[in-house]
PDB file of C-alpha atoms in Angstrom:
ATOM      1  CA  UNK A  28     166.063 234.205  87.700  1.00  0.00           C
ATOM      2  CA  UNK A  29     165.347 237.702  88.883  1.00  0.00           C
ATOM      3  CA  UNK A  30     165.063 241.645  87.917  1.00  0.00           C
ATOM      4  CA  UNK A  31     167.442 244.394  89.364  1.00  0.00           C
ATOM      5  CA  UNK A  32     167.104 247.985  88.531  1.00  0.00           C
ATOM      6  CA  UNK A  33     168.977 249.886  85.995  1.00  0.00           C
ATOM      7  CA  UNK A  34     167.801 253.268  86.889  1.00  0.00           C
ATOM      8  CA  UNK A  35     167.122 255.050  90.121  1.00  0.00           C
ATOM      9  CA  UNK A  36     163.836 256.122  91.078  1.00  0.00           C
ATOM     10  CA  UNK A  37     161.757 258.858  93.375  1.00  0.00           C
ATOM     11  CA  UNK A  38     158.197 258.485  93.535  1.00  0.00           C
ATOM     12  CA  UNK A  39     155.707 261.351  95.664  1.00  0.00           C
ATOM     13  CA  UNK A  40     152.898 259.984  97.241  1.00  0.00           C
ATOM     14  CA  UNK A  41     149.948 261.894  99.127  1.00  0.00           C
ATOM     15  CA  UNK A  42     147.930 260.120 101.615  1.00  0.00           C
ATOM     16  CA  UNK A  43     145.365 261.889 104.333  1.00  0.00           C
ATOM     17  CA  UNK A  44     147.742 264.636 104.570  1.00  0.00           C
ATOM     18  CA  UNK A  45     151.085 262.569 104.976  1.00  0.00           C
ATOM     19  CA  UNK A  46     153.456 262.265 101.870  1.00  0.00           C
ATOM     20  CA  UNK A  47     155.471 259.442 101.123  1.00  0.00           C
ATOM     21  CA  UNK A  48     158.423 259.911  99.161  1.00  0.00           C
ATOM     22  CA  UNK A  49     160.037 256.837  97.626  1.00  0.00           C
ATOM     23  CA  UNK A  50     163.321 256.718  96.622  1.00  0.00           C
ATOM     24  CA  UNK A  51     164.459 253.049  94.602  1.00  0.00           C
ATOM     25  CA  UNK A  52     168.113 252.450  93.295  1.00  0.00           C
ATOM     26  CA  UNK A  53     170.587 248.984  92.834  1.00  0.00           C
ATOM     27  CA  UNK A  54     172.644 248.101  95.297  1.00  0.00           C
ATOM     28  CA  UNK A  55     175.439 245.639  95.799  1.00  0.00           C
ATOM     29  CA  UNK A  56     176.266 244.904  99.384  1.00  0.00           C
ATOM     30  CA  UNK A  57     174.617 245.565 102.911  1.00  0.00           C
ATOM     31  CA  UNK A  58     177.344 248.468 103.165  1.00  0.00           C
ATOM     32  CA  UNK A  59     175.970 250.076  99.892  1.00  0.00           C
ATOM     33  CA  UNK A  60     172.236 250.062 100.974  1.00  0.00           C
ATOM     34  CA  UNK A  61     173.446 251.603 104.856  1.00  0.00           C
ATOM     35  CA  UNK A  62     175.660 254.070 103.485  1.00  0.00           C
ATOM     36  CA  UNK A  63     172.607 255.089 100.748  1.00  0.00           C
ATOM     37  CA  UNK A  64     170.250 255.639 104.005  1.00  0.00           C
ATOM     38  CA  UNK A  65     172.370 257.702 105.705  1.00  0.00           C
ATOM     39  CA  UNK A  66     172.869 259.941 102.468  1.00  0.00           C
ATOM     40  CA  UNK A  67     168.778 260.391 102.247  1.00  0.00           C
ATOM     41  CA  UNK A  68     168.366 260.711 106.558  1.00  0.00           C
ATOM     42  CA  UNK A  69     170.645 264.121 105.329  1.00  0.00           C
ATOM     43  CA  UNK A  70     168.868 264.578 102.501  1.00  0.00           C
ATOM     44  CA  UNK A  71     166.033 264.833 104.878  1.00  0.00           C
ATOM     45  CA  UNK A  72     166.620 265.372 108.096  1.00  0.00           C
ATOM     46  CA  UNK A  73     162.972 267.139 109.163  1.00  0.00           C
ATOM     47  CA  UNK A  74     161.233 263.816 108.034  1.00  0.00           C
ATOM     48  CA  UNK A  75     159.146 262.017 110.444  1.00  0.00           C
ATOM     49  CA  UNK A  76     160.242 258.364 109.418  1.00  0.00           C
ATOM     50  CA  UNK A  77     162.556 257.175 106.908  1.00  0.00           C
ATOM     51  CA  UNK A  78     161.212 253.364 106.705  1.00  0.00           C
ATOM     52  CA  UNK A  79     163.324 250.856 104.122  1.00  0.00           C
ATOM     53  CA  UNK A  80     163.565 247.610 102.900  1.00  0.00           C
ATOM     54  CA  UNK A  81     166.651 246.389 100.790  1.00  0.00           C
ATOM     55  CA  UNK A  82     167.433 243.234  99.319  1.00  0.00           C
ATOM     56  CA  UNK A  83     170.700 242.424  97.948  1.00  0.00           C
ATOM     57  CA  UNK A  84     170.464 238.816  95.881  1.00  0.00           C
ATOM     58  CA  UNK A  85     167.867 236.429  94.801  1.00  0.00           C
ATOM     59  CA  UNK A  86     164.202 238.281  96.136  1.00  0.00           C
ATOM     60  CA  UNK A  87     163.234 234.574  96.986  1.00  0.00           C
ATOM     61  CA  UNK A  88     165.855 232.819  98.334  1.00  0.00           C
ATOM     62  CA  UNK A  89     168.124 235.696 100.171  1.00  0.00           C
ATOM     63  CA  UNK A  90     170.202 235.950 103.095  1.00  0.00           C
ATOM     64  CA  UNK A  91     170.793 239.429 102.591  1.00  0.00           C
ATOM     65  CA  UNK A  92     167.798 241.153 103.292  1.00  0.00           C
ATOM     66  CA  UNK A  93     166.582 244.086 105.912  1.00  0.00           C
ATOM     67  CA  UNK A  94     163.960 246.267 106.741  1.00  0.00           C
ATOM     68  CA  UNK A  95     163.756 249.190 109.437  1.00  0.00           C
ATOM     69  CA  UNK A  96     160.052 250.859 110.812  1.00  0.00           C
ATOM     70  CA  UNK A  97     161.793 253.989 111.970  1.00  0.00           C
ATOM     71  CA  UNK A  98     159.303 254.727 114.832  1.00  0.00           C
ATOM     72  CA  UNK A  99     156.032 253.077 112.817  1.00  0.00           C
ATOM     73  CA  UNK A 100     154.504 250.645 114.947  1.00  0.00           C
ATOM     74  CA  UNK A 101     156.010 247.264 114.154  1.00  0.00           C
ATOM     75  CA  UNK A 102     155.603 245.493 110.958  1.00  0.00           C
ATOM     76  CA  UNK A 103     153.682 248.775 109.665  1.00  0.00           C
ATOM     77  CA  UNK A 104     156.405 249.850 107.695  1.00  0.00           C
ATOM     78  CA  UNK A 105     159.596 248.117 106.634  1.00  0.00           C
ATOM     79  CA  UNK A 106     158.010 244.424 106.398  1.00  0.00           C
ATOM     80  CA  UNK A 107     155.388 245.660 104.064  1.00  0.00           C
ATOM     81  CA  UNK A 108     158.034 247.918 101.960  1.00  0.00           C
ATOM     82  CA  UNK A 109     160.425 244.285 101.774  1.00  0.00           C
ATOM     83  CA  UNK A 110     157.195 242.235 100.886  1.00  0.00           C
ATOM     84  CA  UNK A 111     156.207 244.591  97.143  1.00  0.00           C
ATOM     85  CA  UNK A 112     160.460 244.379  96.736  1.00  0.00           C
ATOM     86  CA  UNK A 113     159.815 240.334  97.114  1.00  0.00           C
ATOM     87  CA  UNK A 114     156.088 240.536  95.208  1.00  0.00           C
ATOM     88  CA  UNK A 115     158.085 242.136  92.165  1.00  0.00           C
ATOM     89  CA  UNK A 116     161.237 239.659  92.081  1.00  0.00           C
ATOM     90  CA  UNK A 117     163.842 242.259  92.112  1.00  0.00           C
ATOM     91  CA  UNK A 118     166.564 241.708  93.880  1.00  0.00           C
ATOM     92  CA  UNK A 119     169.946 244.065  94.727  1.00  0.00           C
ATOM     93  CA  UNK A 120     167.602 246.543  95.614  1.00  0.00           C
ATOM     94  CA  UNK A 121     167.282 249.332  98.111  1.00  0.00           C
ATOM     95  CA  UNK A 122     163.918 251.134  98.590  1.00  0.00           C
ATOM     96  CA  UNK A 123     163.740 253.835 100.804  1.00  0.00           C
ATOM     97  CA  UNK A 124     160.042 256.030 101.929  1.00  0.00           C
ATOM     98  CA  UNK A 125     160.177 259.053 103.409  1.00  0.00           C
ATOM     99  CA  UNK A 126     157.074 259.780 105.868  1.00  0.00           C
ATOM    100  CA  UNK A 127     156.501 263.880 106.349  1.00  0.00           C
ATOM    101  CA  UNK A 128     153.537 263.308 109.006  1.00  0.00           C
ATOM    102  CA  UNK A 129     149.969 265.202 107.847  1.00  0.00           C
ATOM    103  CA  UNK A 130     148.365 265.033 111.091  1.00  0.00           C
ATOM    104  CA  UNK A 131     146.114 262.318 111.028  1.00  0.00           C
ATOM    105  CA  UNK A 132     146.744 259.318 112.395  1.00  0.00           C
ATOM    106  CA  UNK A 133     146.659 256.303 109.755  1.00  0.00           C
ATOM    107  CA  UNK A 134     146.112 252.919 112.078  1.00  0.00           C
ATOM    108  CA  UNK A 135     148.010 250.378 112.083  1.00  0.00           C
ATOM    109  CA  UNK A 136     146.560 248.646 108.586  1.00  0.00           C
ATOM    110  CA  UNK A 137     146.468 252.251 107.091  1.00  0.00           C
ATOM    111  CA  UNK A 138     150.444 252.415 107.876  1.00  0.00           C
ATOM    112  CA  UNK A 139     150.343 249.179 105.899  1.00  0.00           C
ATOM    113  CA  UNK A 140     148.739 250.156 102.926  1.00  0.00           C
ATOM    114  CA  UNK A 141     150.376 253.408 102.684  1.00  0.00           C
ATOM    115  CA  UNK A 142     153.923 252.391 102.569  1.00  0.00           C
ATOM    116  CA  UNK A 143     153.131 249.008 100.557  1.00  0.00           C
ATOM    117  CA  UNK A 144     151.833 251.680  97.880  1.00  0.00           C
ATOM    118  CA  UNK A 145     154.309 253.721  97.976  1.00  0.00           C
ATOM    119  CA  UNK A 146     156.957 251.415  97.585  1.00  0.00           C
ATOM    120  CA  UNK A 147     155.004 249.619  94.725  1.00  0.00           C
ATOM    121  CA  UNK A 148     154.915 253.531  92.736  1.00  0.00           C
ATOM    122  CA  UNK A 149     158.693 253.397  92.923  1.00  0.00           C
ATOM    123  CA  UNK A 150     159.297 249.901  91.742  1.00  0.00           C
ATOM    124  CA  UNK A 151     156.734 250.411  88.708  1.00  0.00           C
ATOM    125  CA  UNK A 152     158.937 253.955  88.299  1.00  0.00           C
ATOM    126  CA  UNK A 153     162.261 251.616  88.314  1.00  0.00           C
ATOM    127  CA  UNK A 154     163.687 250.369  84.886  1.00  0.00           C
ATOM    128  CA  UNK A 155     165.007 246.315  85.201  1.00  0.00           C
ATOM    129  CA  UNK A 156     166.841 243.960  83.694  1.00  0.00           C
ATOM    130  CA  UNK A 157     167.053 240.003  84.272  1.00  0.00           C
ATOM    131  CA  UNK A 158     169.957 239.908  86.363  1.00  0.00           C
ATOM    132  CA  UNK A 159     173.339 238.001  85.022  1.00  0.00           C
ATOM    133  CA  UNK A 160     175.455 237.134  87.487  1.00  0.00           C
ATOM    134  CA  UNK A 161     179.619 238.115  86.602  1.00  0.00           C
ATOM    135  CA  UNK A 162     182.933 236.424  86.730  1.00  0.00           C
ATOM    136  CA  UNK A 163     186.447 238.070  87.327  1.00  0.00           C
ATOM    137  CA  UNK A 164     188.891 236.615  85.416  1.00  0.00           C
ATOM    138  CA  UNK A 165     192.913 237.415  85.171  1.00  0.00           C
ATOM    139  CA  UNK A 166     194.657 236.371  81.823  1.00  0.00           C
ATOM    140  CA  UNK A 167     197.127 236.703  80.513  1.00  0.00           C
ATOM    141  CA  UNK A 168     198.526 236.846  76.477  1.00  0.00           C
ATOM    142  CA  UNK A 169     201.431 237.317  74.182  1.00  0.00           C
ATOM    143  CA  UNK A 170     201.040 240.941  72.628  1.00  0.00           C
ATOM    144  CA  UNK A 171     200.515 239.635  69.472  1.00  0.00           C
ATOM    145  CA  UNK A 172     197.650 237.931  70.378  1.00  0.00           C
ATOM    146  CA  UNK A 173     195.706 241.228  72.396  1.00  0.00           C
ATOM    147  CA  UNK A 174     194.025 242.830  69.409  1.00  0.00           C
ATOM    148  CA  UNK A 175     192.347 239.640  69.108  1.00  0.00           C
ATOM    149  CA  UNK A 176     191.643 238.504  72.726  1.00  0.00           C
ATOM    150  CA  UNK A 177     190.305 242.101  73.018  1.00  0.00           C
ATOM    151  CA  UNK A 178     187.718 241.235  70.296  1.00  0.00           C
ATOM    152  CA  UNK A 179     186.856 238.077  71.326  1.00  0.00           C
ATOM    153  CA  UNK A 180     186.211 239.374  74.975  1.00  0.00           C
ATOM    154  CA  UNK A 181     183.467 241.969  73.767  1.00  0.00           C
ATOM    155  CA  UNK A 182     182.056 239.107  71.437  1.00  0.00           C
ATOM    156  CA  UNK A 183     181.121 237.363  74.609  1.00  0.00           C
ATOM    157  CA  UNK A 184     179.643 240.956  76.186  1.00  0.00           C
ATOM    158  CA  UNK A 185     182.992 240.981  78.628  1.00  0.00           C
ATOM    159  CA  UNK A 186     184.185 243.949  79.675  1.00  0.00           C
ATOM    160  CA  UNK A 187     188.012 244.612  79.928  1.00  0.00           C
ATOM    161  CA  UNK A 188     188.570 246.567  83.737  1.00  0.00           C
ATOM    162  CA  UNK A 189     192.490 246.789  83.877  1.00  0.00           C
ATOM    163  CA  UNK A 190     195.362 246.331  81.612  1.00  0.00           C
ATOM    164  CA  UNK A 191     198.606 245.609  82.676  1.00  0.00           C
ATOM    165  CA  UNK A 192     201.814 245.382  80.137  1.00  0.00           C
ATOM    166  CA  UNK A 193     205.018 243.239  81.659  1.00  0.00           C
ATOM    167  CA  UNK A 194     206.461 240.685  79.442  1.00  0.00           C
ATOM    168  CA  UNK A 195     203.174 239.633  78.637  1.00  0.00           C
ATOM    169  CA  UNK A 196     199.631 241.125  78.511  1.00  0.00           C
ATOM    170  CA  UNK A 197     197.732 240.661  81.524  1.00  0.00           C
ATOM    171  CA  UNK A 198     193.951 240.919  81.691  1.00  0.00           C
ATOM    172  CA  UNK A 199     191.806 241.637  84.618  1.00  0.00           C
ATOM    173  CA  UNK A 200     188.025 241.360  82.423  1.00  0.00           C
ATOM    174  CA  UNK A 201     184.422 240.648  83.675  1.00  0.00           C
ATOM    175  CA  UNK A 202     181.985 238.869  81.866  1.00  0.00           C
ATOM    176  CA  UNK A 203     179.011 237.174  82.341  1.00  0.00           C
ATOM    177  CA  UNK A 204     178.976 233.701  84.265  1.00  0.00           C
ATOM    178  CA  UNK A 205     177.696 232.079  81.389  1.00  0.00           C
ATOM    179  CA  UNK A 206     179.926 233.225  78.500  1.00  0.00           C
ATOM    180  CA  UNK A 207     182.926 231.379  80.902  1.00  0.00           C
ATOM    181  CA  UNK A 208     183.131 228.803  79.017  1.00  0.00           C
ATOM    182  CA  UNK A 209     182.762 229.848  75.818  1.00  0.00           C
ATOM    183  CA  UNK A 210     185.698 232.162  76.751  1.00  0.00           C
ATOM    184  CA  UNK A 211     187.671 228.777  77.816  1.00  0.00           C
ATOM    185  CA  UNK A 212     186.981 226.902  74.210  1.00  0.00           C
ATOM    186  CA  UNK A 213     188.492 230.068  72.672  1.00  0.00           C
ATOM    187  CA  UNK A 214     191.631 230.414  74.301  1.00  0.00           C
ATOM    188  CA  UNK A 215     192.355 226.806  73.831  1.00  0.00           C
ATOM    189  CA  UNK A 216     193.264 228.432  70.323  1.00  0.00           C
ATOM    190  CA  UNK A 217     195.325 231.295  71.526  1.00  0.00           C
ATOM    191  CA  UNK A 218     198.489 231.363  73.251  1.00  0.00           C
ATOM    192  CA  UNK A 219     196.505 232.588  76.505  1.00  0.00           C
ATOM    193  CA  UNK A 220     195.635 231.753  79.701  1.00  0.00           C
ATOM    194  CA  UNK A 221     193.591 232.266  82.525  1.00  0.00           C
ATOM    195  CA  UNK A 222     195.341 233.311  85.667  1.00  0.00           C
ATOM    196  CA  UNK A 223     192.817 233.447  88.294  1.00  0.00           C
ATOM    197  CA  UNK A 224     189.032 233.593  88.098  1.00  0.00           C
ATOM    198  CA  UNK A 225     186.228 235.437  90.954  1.00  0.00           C
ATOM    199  CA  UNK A 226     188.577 237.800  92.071  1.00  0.00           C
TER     200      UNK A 226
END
């Protein structure tokens, strides 16, 4: 079990003349968290080093995880960024610092502390929830019977994405992984079915 953010988040801070800026925000994919750099590296394009660390999964058991230095000496800046995203169990996560150099040189260890602190004020500014993983389902259902499928899906916190209308209705609805089958035992009674599940 894990926490991924609900909120963005963009957290300033100062150290021996540098600032750190710390953008946070959820992410889905590898695509997501490049496509959010390159939106910031705009954003900021006069920055001295734009240093991240996403994570997109389980914080302690993922495959999908990166981190970048930007020009820092190695493992100053993205490792240490990954490590407080790991330390706080959130996972689908991109965190982002932007370095505007100060003029004095931090060290190697300085480096360290600076962007592990500044990536720990953004995740304390983030908002989380336990993450609940979510099945795609097609179904289809008499019309008769919609109205009440319709209930029954937001009983079981499902959401209904697309709605199609043929000679029967056809479903395409999310929900969480857990309420699957509770959603199964239901239909039993109805004159539905499901068509296809993880679309």
């Amino acid at each position: 079990m894990f926490m991924e953010p609900t909120n963005t988040a963009c957290e300033t801070l100062e150290i021996k003349k540098s600032r750190f800026i710390s953008h946070a925000k959820k992410i889905s994919s590898r695509q997501e968290a490049l496509a959010y750099i390159a939106d910031l590296k705009m954003q900021y394009p006069d920055a001295r080093h734009l240093c991240w660390g996403y994570l997109v999964g389980d914080p302690q058991n993922s495959t999908y995880a990166a981190c970048c230095d930007d020009g820092e000496p190695s493992g100053t800046a993205g490792k240490p960024i990954l490590s407080q995203i790991q330390h706080a169990n959130v996972g689908n996560i991109i965190l982002v610092s932007v370095r505007y150099f100060g003029g004095i040189r931090l060290g190697a260890g300085g480096l360290v502390r600076a962007y592990r602190a500044s990536a720990q004020k953004a995740l304390q500014a983030l908002h989380t929830q336990i993450y609940t993983p979510l099945e795609t389902i097609k179904l289809t259902c008499p019309f008769h019977e919609e109205a009440l499928l319709r209930k029954l899906i937001m009983s079981l916190s499902g959401e209904i994405t697309l709605v199609n209308y043929s000679s029967n209705v056809e479903m395409l609805i999310t929900l969480p992984e857990n309420s699957l089958h509770a959603l199964q035992a239901h239909l039993a009674t109805f004159n539905a079915e499901i068509i296809a599940t993880s679309l």
